[in-house]
Amino acid sequence: MSSSSAPTLSRRRVLSGSLGMAALLGVGSLTSGCGLVDRIGGDRTLRLVVTENAPFQEPTRIAQRILEADGWEFDATYVTDIIQPNHAVNNGEYDVNFFQNISYLRQFNEDNDLDIEPIFFMFEQPSGIYSQQYDSLHEIPDGAQIALPVDTANNGRGIRLLARGGLIEIDESKHVAALSVQDITANPKDLQFIEVDQQSVGQIYSDVDAVFGFARLLAEIDVLPDEVLIMESAEEALPFALAVCARPGFREEQPERYEALKAAYHSAEVREWYGEYLDGLLNPAFDRDIDAAWEQVNAA
């Protein structure tokens, strides 16, 4: 995908995807022109682009073993970039991708004039406000520095939790995935917000008064969920559940591929892996209604 064909992105969106362009370059272009569009419709090859991170990578490897045992040829490319995989699926280089939550996808589609769809949920990850220095939200002092994710889809989650905790007031008419610091209507503690890449929360955790972060990433630096100051509810977290995504019509036009992928990813072996990873910190979302959730996210 040449730079001339890729849409121009804002600073916030570019930063959110800047983790892994080198990874994409290392595996070759995701839009080399020899992808799905050139394949014979009857072959049994599945091509996936997946983020190079354990909760995505290991279930994919389990799914690969299941699918190969059933006669499928499985071709997965692992990357750390969170911008190019949607373009690569849209261009037909890959059947599906697995790296994003559905609120991020909604915003990405809007920003890039795409219509990628989630086809099934994989897992939910609890997220909340954490602090190394304070044991409750009410202890956070005036002028405190709060770290929030820089990407639009996750930025508002931290802002909403701070509002629910009584530290700020926000424009309640805005959908959480569209909230930003500009939608804060009252900030009596004069909190200072520092926007960082979501993957960098662990690095900045000890340098700020509090952070909004994914429990999975904080667990990697031995910060456990029971240390959270305020946590999202299951329903608050649903619009940010992680999903496998494809071009529009994939389920209807390629039902054999869809059913094979879903069965392998939703297998008992994958569920067991999530149950053991970080002591079951991530919740499989296999039974969640992807179409209802997607409709709700897009109606906001």
mmCIF file of C-alpha atoms in Angstrom:
data_model
loop_
_atom_site.group_PDB
_atom_site.id
_atom_site.type_symbol
_atom_site.label_atom_id
_atom_site.label_comp_id
_atom_site.label_asym_id
_atom_site.label_seq_id
_atom_site.Cartn_x
_atom_site.Cartn_y
_atom_site.Cartn_z
ATOM 1 C CA MET A 1 0.000 0.000 0.000
ATOM 2 C CA SER A 2 1.724 3.133 -1.135
ATOM 3 C CA SER A 3 1.692 6.328 0.843
ATOM 4 C CA SER A 4 -0.145 8.000 -2.000
ATOM 5 C CA SER A 5 -3.106 5.638 -1.646
ATOM 6 C CA ALA A 6 -3.362 5.634 2.160
ATOM 7 C CA PRO A 7 -5.717 8.230 3.636
ATOM 8 C CA THR A 8 -4.283 11.101 5.645
ATOM 9 C CA LEU A 9 -4.780 10.530 9.372
ATOM 10 C CA SER A 10 -4.850 12.952 12.269
ATOM 11 C CA ARG A 11 -2.038 13.069 14.826
ATOM 12 C CA ARG A 12 -4.153 11.114 17.293
ATOM 13 C CA ARG A 13 -4.881 8.312 14.833
ATOM 14 C CA VAL A 14 -1.346 8.152 13.457
ATOM 15 C CA LEU A 15 0.093 7.845 16.953
ATOM 16 C CA SER A 16 -2.341 5.074 17.814
ATOM 17 C CA GLY A 17 -1.037 3.029 14.893
ATOM 18 C CA SER A 18 2.643 3.891 15.021
ATOM 19 C CA LEU A 19 3.761 0.855 16.992
ATOM 20 C CA GLY A 20 4.495 -1.459 14.152
ATOM 21 C CA MET A 21 5.047 -0.131 10.657
ATOM 22 C CA ALA A 22 8.456 -1.788 10.762
ATOM 23 C CA ALA A 23 6.724 -5.103 11.327
ATOM 24 C CA LEU A 24 4.672 -4.625 8.178
ATOM 25 C CA LEU A 25 7.728 -3.721 6.181
ATOM 26 C CA GLY A 26 9.489 -6.776 7.541
ATOM 27 C CA VAL A 27 6.875 -9.164 6.204
ATOM 28 C CA GLY A 28 6.407 -7.389 2.898
ATOM 29 C CA SER A 29 3.607 -5.252 1.548
ATOM 30 C CA LEU A 30 0.115 -6.156 2.677
ATOM 31 C CA THR A 31 -1.191 -4.974 -0.682
ATOM 32 C CA SER A 32 1.176 -6.647 -3.088
ATOM 33 C CA GLY A 33 -1.546 -7.458 -5.607
ATOM 34 C CA CYS A 34 -1.337 -11.230 -5.184
ATOM 35 C CA GLY A 35 -3.964 -11.652 -2.496
ATOM 36 C CA LEU A 36 -7.486 -12.967 -2.311
ATOM 37 C CA VAL A 37 -8.658 -11.171 -5.414
ATOM 38 C CA ASP A 38 -6.446 -13.454 -7.523
ATOM 39 C CA ARG A 39 -7.371 -16.710 -5.812
ATOM 40 C CA ILE A 40 -9.591 -19.362 -7.289
ATOM 41 C CA GLY A 41 -12.853 -19.324 -5.356
ATOM 42 C CA GLY A 42 -12.820 -23.049 -4.490
ATOM 43 C CA ASP A 43 -9.496 -23.291 -2.663
ATOM 44 C CA ARG A 44 -9.256 -23.931 1.070
ATOM 45 C CA THR A 45 -6.800 -21.235 2.052
ATOM 46 C CA LEU A 46 -7.452 -18.874 4.947
ATOM 47 C CA ARG A 47 -5.403 -15.679 5.148
ATOM 48 C CA LEU A 48 -5.346 -13.618 8.330
ATOM 49 C CA VAL A 49 -3.505 -10.564 9.624
ATOM 50 C CA VAL A 50 -3.261 -10.648 13.417
ATOM 51 C CA THR A 51 -1.673 -8.423 16.023
ATOM 52 C CA GLU A 52 1.544 -9.816 17.478
ATOM 53 C CA ASN A 53 0.307 -9.999 21.056
ATOM 54 C CA ALA A 54 -0.434 -13.058 23.180
ATOM 55 C CA PRO A 55 -4.267 -12.782 23.529
ATOM 56 C CA PHE A 56 -4.503 -12.580 19.736
ATOM 57 C CA GLN A 57 -1.534 -14.647 18.625
ATOM 58 C CA GLU A 58 -1.910 -17.727 20.816
ATOM 59 C CA PRO A 59 -5.645 -18.310 20.109
ATOM 60 C CA THR A 60 -4.812 -17.900 16.416
ATOM 61 C CA ARG A 61 -2.182 -20.612 16.665
ATOM 62 C CA ILE A 62 -4.692 -22.916 18.360
ATOM 63 C CA ALA A 63 -7.221 -22.140 15.613
ATOM 64 C CA GLN A 64 -4.534 -22.856 13.024
ATOM 65 C CA ARG A 65 -3.933 -26.361 14.383
ATOM 66 C CA ILE A 66 -7.662 -27.090 14.352
ATOM 67 C CA LEU A 67 -8.172 -25.771 10.833
ATOM 68 C CA GLU A 68 -5.117 -27.470 9.338
ATOM 69 C CA ALA A 69 -6.292 -30.768 10.832
ATOM 70 C CA ASP A 70 -9.553 -30.175 8.947
ATOM 71 C CA GLY A 71 -7.733 -29.664 5.639
ATOM 72 C CA TRP A 72 -7.426 -25.885 5.505
ATOM 73 C CA GLU A 73 -4.240 -24.107 4.482
ATOM 74 C CA PHE A 74 -3.707 -21.403 7.088
ATOM 75 C CA ASP A 75 -1.615 -18.307 6.406
ATOM 76 C CA ALA A 76 -1.334 -15.797 9.269
ATOM 77 C CA THR A 77 0.761 -12.624 9.215
ATOM 78 C CA TYR A 78 1.553 -11.178 12.649
ATOM 79 C CA VAL A 79 2.059 -7.420 12.964
ATOM 80 C CA THR A 80 1.972 -4.684 15.584
ATOM 81 C CA ASP A 81 0.495 -1.973 13.369
ATOM 82 C CA ILE A 82 -3.169 -1.065 13.978
ATOM 83 C CA ILE A 83 -3.870 0.948 10.820
ATOM 84 C CA GLN A 84 -2.812 -1.110 7.802
ATOM 85 C CA PRO A 85 -4.664 -4.381 8.649
ATOM 86 C CA ASN A 86 -8.061 -2.848 7.855
ATOM 87 C CA HIS A 87 -6.822 -1.513 4.523
ATOM 88 C CA ALA A 88 -5.289 -4.911 3.733
ATOM 89 C CA VAL A 89 -8.575 -6.723 4.389
ATOM 90 C CA ASN A 90 -10.503 -4.099 2.450
ATOM 91 C CA ASN A 91 -8.158 -4.546 -0.527
ATOM 92 C CA GLY A 92 -8.632 -8.323 -0.534
ATOM 93 C CA GLU A 93 -5.166 -9.318 0.635
ATOM 94 C CA TYR A 94 -6.575 -11.125 3.675
ATOM 95 C CA ASP A 95 -9.838 -12.828 4.568
ATOM 96 C CA VAL A 96 -9.984 -11.338 8.069
ATOM 97 C CA ASN A 97 -8.044 -9.449 10.681
ATOM 98 C CA PHE A 98 -7.940 -9.842 14.455
ATOM 99 C CA PHE A 99 -6.596 -6.871 16.397
ATOM 100 C CA GLN A 100 -9.311 -4.314 17.161
ATOM 101 C CA ASN A 101 -12.369 -3.519 19.225
ATOM 102 C CA ILE A 102 -15.597 -2.600 17.484
ATOM 103 C CA SER A 103 -15.594 1.045 18.618
ATOM 104 C CA TYR A 104 -12.145 1.503 17.100
ATOM 105 C CA LEU A 105 -13.435 -0.144 13.913
ATOM 106 C CA ARG A 106 -16.444 2.189 13.751
ATOM 107 C CA GLN A 107 -14.208 5.238 14.046
ATOM 108 C CA PHE A 108 -11.685 3.826 11.552
ATOM 109 C CA ASN A 109 -14.401 3.143 8.983
ATOM 110 C CA GLU A 110 -15.693 6.685 9.376
ATOM 111 C CA ASP A 111 -12.250 8.260 9.097
ATOM 112 C CA ASN A 112 -11.175 6.180 6.098
ATOM 113 C CA ASP A 113 -14.445 5.699 4.186
ATOM 114 C CA LEU A 114 -14.389 1.910 4.670
ATOM 115 C CA ASP A 115 -17.112 -0.532 5.666
ATOM 116 C CA ILE A 116 -15.200 -3.376 7.341
ATOM 117 C CA GLU A 117 -17.506 -5.436 9.590
ATOM 118 C CA PRO A 118 -16.964 -7.463 12.781
ATOM 119 C CA ILE A 119 -17.995 -11.071 12.205
ATOM 120 C CA PHE A 120 -17.622 -12.546 15.701
ATOM 121 C CA PHE A 121 -16.420 -11.487 19.127
ATOM 122 C CA MET A 122 -13.356 -12.983 20.787
ATOM 123 C CA PHE A 123 -12.762 -11.448 24.224
ATOM 124 C CA GLU A 124 -13.460 -8.575 26.560
ATOM 125 C CA GLN A 125 -10.725 -7.021 28.665
ATOM 126 C CA PRO A 126 -11.604 -5.107 31.823
ATOM 127 C CA SER A 127 -10.230 -1.575 31.855
ATOM 128 C CA GLY A 128 -10.139 1.051 34.545
ATOM 129 C CA ILE A 129 -8.368 3.867 36.367
ATOM 130 C CA TYR A 130 -5.263 2.805 38.303
ATOM 131 C CA SER A 131 -2.811 4.671 40.521
ATOM 132 C CA GLN A 132 0.474 3.733 42.144
ATOM 133 C CA GLN A 133 0.214 6.572 44.664
ATOM 134 C CA TYR A 134 -3.453 6.673 45.707
ATOM 135 C CA ASP A 135 -5.946 4.122 46.998
ATOM 136 C CA SER A 136 -9.152 5.857 45.876
ATOM 137 C CA LEU A 137 -10.312 8.384 43.324
ATOM 138 C CA HIS A 138 -11.119 10.856 46.086
ATOM 139 C CA GLU A 139 -7.451 10.937 47.174
ATOM 140 C CA ILE A 140 -6.333 12.198 43.769
ATOM 141 C CA PRO A 141 -5.203 15.799 44.397
ATOM 142 C CA ASP A 142 -5.866 19.036 42.586
ATOM 143 C CA GLY A 143 -3.696 19.409 39.483
ATOM 144 C CA ALA A 144 -3.024 15.660 39.262
ATOM 145 C CA GLN A 145 -1.699 14.233 36.003
ATOM 146 C CA ILE A 146 -3.938 11.579 34.451
ATOM 147 C CA ALA A 147 -2.698 9.492 31.515
ATOM 148 C CA LEU A 148 -5.277 8.586 28.865
ATOM 149 C CA PRO A 149 -4.964 6.628 25.586
ATOM 150 C CA VAL A 150 -4.307 8.927 22.637
ATOM 151 C CA ASP A 151 -6.554 7.019 20.219
ATOM 152 C CA THR A 152 -10.094 8.312 19.906
ATOM 153 C CA ALA A 153 -11.866 5.021 20.571
ATOM 154 C CA ASN A 154 -10.234 4.491 23.971
ATOM 155 C CA ASN A 155 -9.666 8.079 25.099
ATOM 156 C CA GLY A 156 -13.304 8.574 26.061
ATOM 157 C CA ARG A 157 -13.384 5.454 28.196
ATOM 158 C CA GLY A 158 -11.064 7.017 30.761
ATOM 159 C CA ILE A 159 -12.929 10.320 30.611
ATOM 160 C CA ARG A 160 -16.264 8.562 31.229
ATOM 161 C CA LEU A 161 -14.887 6.673 34.227
ATOM 162 C CA LEU A 162 -13.506 9.863 35.772
ATOM 163 C CA ALA A 163 -16.948 11.422 35.318
ATOM 164 C CA ARG A 164 -18.685 8.405 36.850
ATOM 165 C CA GLY A 165 -16.280 8.679 39.764
ATOM 166 C CA GLY A 166 -17.225 12.331 40.320
ATOM 167 C CA LEU A 167 -13.885 13.940 39.444
ATOM 168 C CA ILE A 168 -15.119 15.727 36.312
ATOM 169 C CA GLU A 169 -18.352 16.441 34.454
ATOM 170 C CA ILE A 170 -18.829 15.687 30.759
ATOM 171 C CA ASP A 171 -21.228 16.216 27.891
ATOM 172 C CA GLU A 172 -23.429 13.189 28.539
ATOM 173 C CA SER A 173 -24.942 13.370 25.048
ATOM 174 C CA LYS A 174 -21.678 12.218 23.435
ATOM 175 C CA HIS A 175 -21.068 8.523 22.799
ATOM 176 C CA VAL A 176 -18.133 7.262 24.829
ATOM 177 C CA ALA A 177 -16.140 6.405 21.699
ATOM 178 C CA ALA A 178 -16.415 10.037 20.574
ATOM 179 C CA LEU A 179 -15.616 11.675 23.924
ATOM 180 C CA SER A 180 -12.465 13.750 24.307
ATOM 181 C CA VAL A 181 -11.083 16.233 26.819
ATOM 182 C CA GLN A 182 -12.907 18.936 24.846
ATOM 183 C CA ASP A 183 -16.175 17.406 26.097
ATOM 184 C CA ILE A 184 -15.301 17.969 29.761
ATOM 185 C CA THR A 185 -17.752 20.579 31.033
ATOM 186 C CA ALA A 186 -16.400 20.895 34.590
ATOM 187 C CA ASN A 187 -12.944 20.064 35.983
ATOM 188 C CA PRO A 188 -12.980 21.290 39.605
ATOM 189 C CA LYS A 189 -9.695 19.595 40.479
ATOM 190 C CA ASP A 190 -7.946 21.115 37.444
ATOM 191 C CA LEU A 191 -6.781 17.657 36.374
ATOM 192 C CA GLN A 192 -4.074 17.598 33.725
ATOM 193 C CA PHE A 193 -4.475 15.031 30.950
ATOM 194 C CA ILE A 194 -1.516 13.378 29.241
ATOM 195 C CA GLU A 195 -2.334 11.396 26.103
ATOM 196 C CA VAL A 196 -0.112 8.377 25.428
ATOM 197 C CA ASP A 197 -0.179 5.336 23.197
ATOM 198 C CA GLN A 198 -2.370 2.726 24.870
ATOM 199 C CA GLN A 199 0.494 0.221 24.829
ATOM 200 C CA SER A 200 2.700 2.639 26.822
ATOM 201 C CA VAL A 201 0.550 2.814 29.945
ATOM 202 C CA GLY A 202 2.827 0.439 31.849
ATOM 203 C CA GLN A 203 5.861 2.594 31.093
ATOM 204 C CA ILE A 204 4.271 5.798 32.364
ATOM 205 C CA TYR A 205 2.339 4.275 35.276
ATOM 206 C CA SER A 206 4.783 5.310 37.999
ATOM 207 C CA ASP A 207 5.353 8.793 36.558
ATOM 208 C CA VAL A 208 1.774 10.103 36.765
ATOM 209 C CA ASP A 209 -0.892 10.278 39.448
ATOM 210 C CA ALA A 210 -3.278 7.898 37.683
ATOM 211 C CA VAL A 211 -3.770 6.118 34.358
ATOM 212 C CA PHE A 212 -6.611 4.645 32.385
ATOM 213 C CA GLY A 213 -5.407 1.296 31.179
ATOM 214 C CA PHE A 214 -6.250 -2.243 30.157
ATOM 215 C CA ALA A 215 -5.959 -4.694 33.044
ATOM 216 C CA ARG A 216 -4.027 -7.023 30.726
ATOM 217 C CA LEU A 217 -1.261 -4.493 30.083
ATOM 218 C CA LEU A 218 -1.037 -3.444 33.716
ATOM 219 C CA ALA A 219 -0.864 -7.072 34.831
ATOM 220 C CA GLU A 220 2.332 -7.333 32.800
ATOM 221 C CA ILE A 221 3.954 -4.925 35.308
ATOM 222 C CA ASP A 222 2.361 -6.736 38.276
ATOM 223 C CA VAL A 223 -0.498 -4.280 38.780
ATOM 224 C CA LEU A 224 -3.521 -6.482 39.451
ATOM 225 C CA PRO A 225 -7.222 -5.784 38.817
ATOM 226 C CA ASP A 226 -8.000 -5.635 42.546
ATOM 227 C CA GLU A 227 -5.836 -2.489 42.699
ATOM 228 C CA VAL A 228 -8.163 -0.596 40.355
ATOM 229 C CA LEU A 229 -9.747 2.635 41.601
ATOM 230 C CA ILE A 230 -12.779 2.329 39.292
ATOM 231 C CA MET A 231 -13.538 -0.341 36.687
ATOM 232 C CA GLU A 232 -15.810 -0.469 33.653
ATOM 233 C CA SER A 233 -18.930 -2.566 33.974
ATOM 234 C CA ALA A 234 -19.474 -5.456 31.565
ATOM 235 C CA GLU A 235 -21.966 -3.417 29.555
ATOM 236 C CA GLU A 236 -19.682 -0.377 29.465
ATOM 237 C CA ALA A 237 -16.886 -2.581 28.150
ATOM 238 C CA LEU A 238 -18.923 -4.371 25.448
ATOM 239 C CA PRO A 239 -18.425 -1.698 22.725
ATOM 240 C CA PHE A 240 -14.698 -2.294 23.220
ATOM 241 C CA ALA A 241 -14.738 -6.082 22.977
ATOM 242 C CA LEU A 242 -12.170 -7.493 20.546
ATOM 243 C CA ALA A 243 -13.456 -9.037 17.337
ATOM 244 C CA VAL A 244 -12.446 -10.812 14.158
ATOM 245 C CA CYS A 245 -13.357 -8.551 11.221
ATOM 246 C CA ALA A 246 -13.831 -8.914 7.467
ATOM 247 C CA ARG A 247 -15.085 -7.199 4.332
ATOM 248 C CA PRO A 248 -18.848 -6.602 4.124
ATOM 249 C CA GLY A 249 -20.714 -9.681 2.979
ATOM 250 C CA PHE A 250 -17.967 -12.112 3.994
ATOM 251 C CA ARG A 251 -20.298 -14.256 6.100
ATOM 252 C CA GLU A 252 -22.915 -14.483 3.384
ATOM 253 C CA GLU A 253 -20.589 -14.875 0.391
ATOM 254 C CA GLN A 254 -18.048 -17.241 2.000
ATOM 255 C CA PRO A 255 -20.040 -19.168 4.608
ATOM 256 C CA GLU A 256 -17.647 -22.139 4.652
ATOM 257 C CA ARG A 257 -14.680 -19.909 5.535
ATOM 258 C CA TYR A 258 -16.723 -17.990 8.080
ATOM 259 C CA GLU A 259 -18.069 -21.081 9.840
ATOM 260 C CA ALA A 260 -14.641 -22.761 9.869
ATOM 261 C CA LEU A 261 -12.934 -19.701 11.362
ATOM 262 C CA LYS A 262 -15.625 -19.148 13.968
ATOM 263 C CA ALA A 263 -15.684 -22.783 15.051
ATOM 264 C CA ALA A 264 -11.901 -22.887 15.457
ATOM 265 C CA TYR A 265 -11.610 -19.554 17.265
ATOM 266 C CA HIS A 266 -14.569 -20.374 19.532
ATOM 267 C CA SER A 267 -13.309 -23.861 20.295
ATOM 268 C CA ALA A 268 -13.037 -25.323 23.769
ATOM 269 C CA GLU A 269 -9.247 -25.192 23.421
ATOM 270 C CA VAL A 270 -9.274 -21.415 22.850
ATOM 271 C CA ARG A 271 -11.719 -20.875 25.722
ATOM 272 C CA GLU A 272 -9.423 -22.909 27.967
ATOM 273 C CA TRP A 273 -6.418 -20.822 26.903
ATOM 274 C CA TYR A 274 -8.187 -17.587 27.881
ATOM 275 C CA GLY A 275 -9.140 -19.189 31.203
ATOM 276 C CA GLU A 276 -5.490 -19.839 31.994
ATOM 277 C CA TYR A 277 -3.948 -16.629 30.609
ATOM 278 C CA LEU A 278 -3.185 -14.181 33.438
ATOM 279 C CA ASP A 279 -5.411 -16.273 35.731
ATOM 280 C CA GLY A 280 -8.459 -15.763 33.526
ATOM 281 C CA LEU A 281 -8.200 -11.972 33.360
ATOM 282 C CA LEU A 282 -9.727 -11.843 29.867
ATOM 283 C CA ASN A 283 -13.338 -12.859 29.375
ATOM 284 C CA PRO A 284 -14.240 -14.842 26.236
ATOM 285 C CA ALA A 285 -17.080 -13.010 24.488
ATOM 286 C CA PHE A 286 -18.075 -15.929 22.273
ATOM 287 C CA ASP A 287 -21.761 -15.733 23.224
ATOM 288 C CA ARG A 288 -22.141 -11.964 22.803
ATOM 289 C CA ASP A 289 -24.395 -10.799 19.956
ATOM 290 C CA ILE A 290 -21.965 -9.156 17.520
ATOM 291 C CA ASP A 291 -24.658 -7.770 15.220
ATOM 292 C CA ALA A 292 -26.641 -6.118 18.017
ATOM 293 C CA ALA A 293 -23.490 -4.610 19.499
ATOM 294 C CA TRP A 294 -22.292 -3.360 16.103
ATOM 295 C CA GLU A 295 -25.677 -1.802 15.399
ATOM 296 C CA GLN A 296 -25.627 -0.053 18.779
ATOM 297 C CA VAL A 297 -22.108 1.305 18.261
ATOM 298 C CA ASN A 298 -22.999 2.691 14.836
ATOM 299 C CA ALA A 299 -26.252 4.231 16.054
ATOM 300 C CA ALA A 300 -24.482 6.358 18.637
#
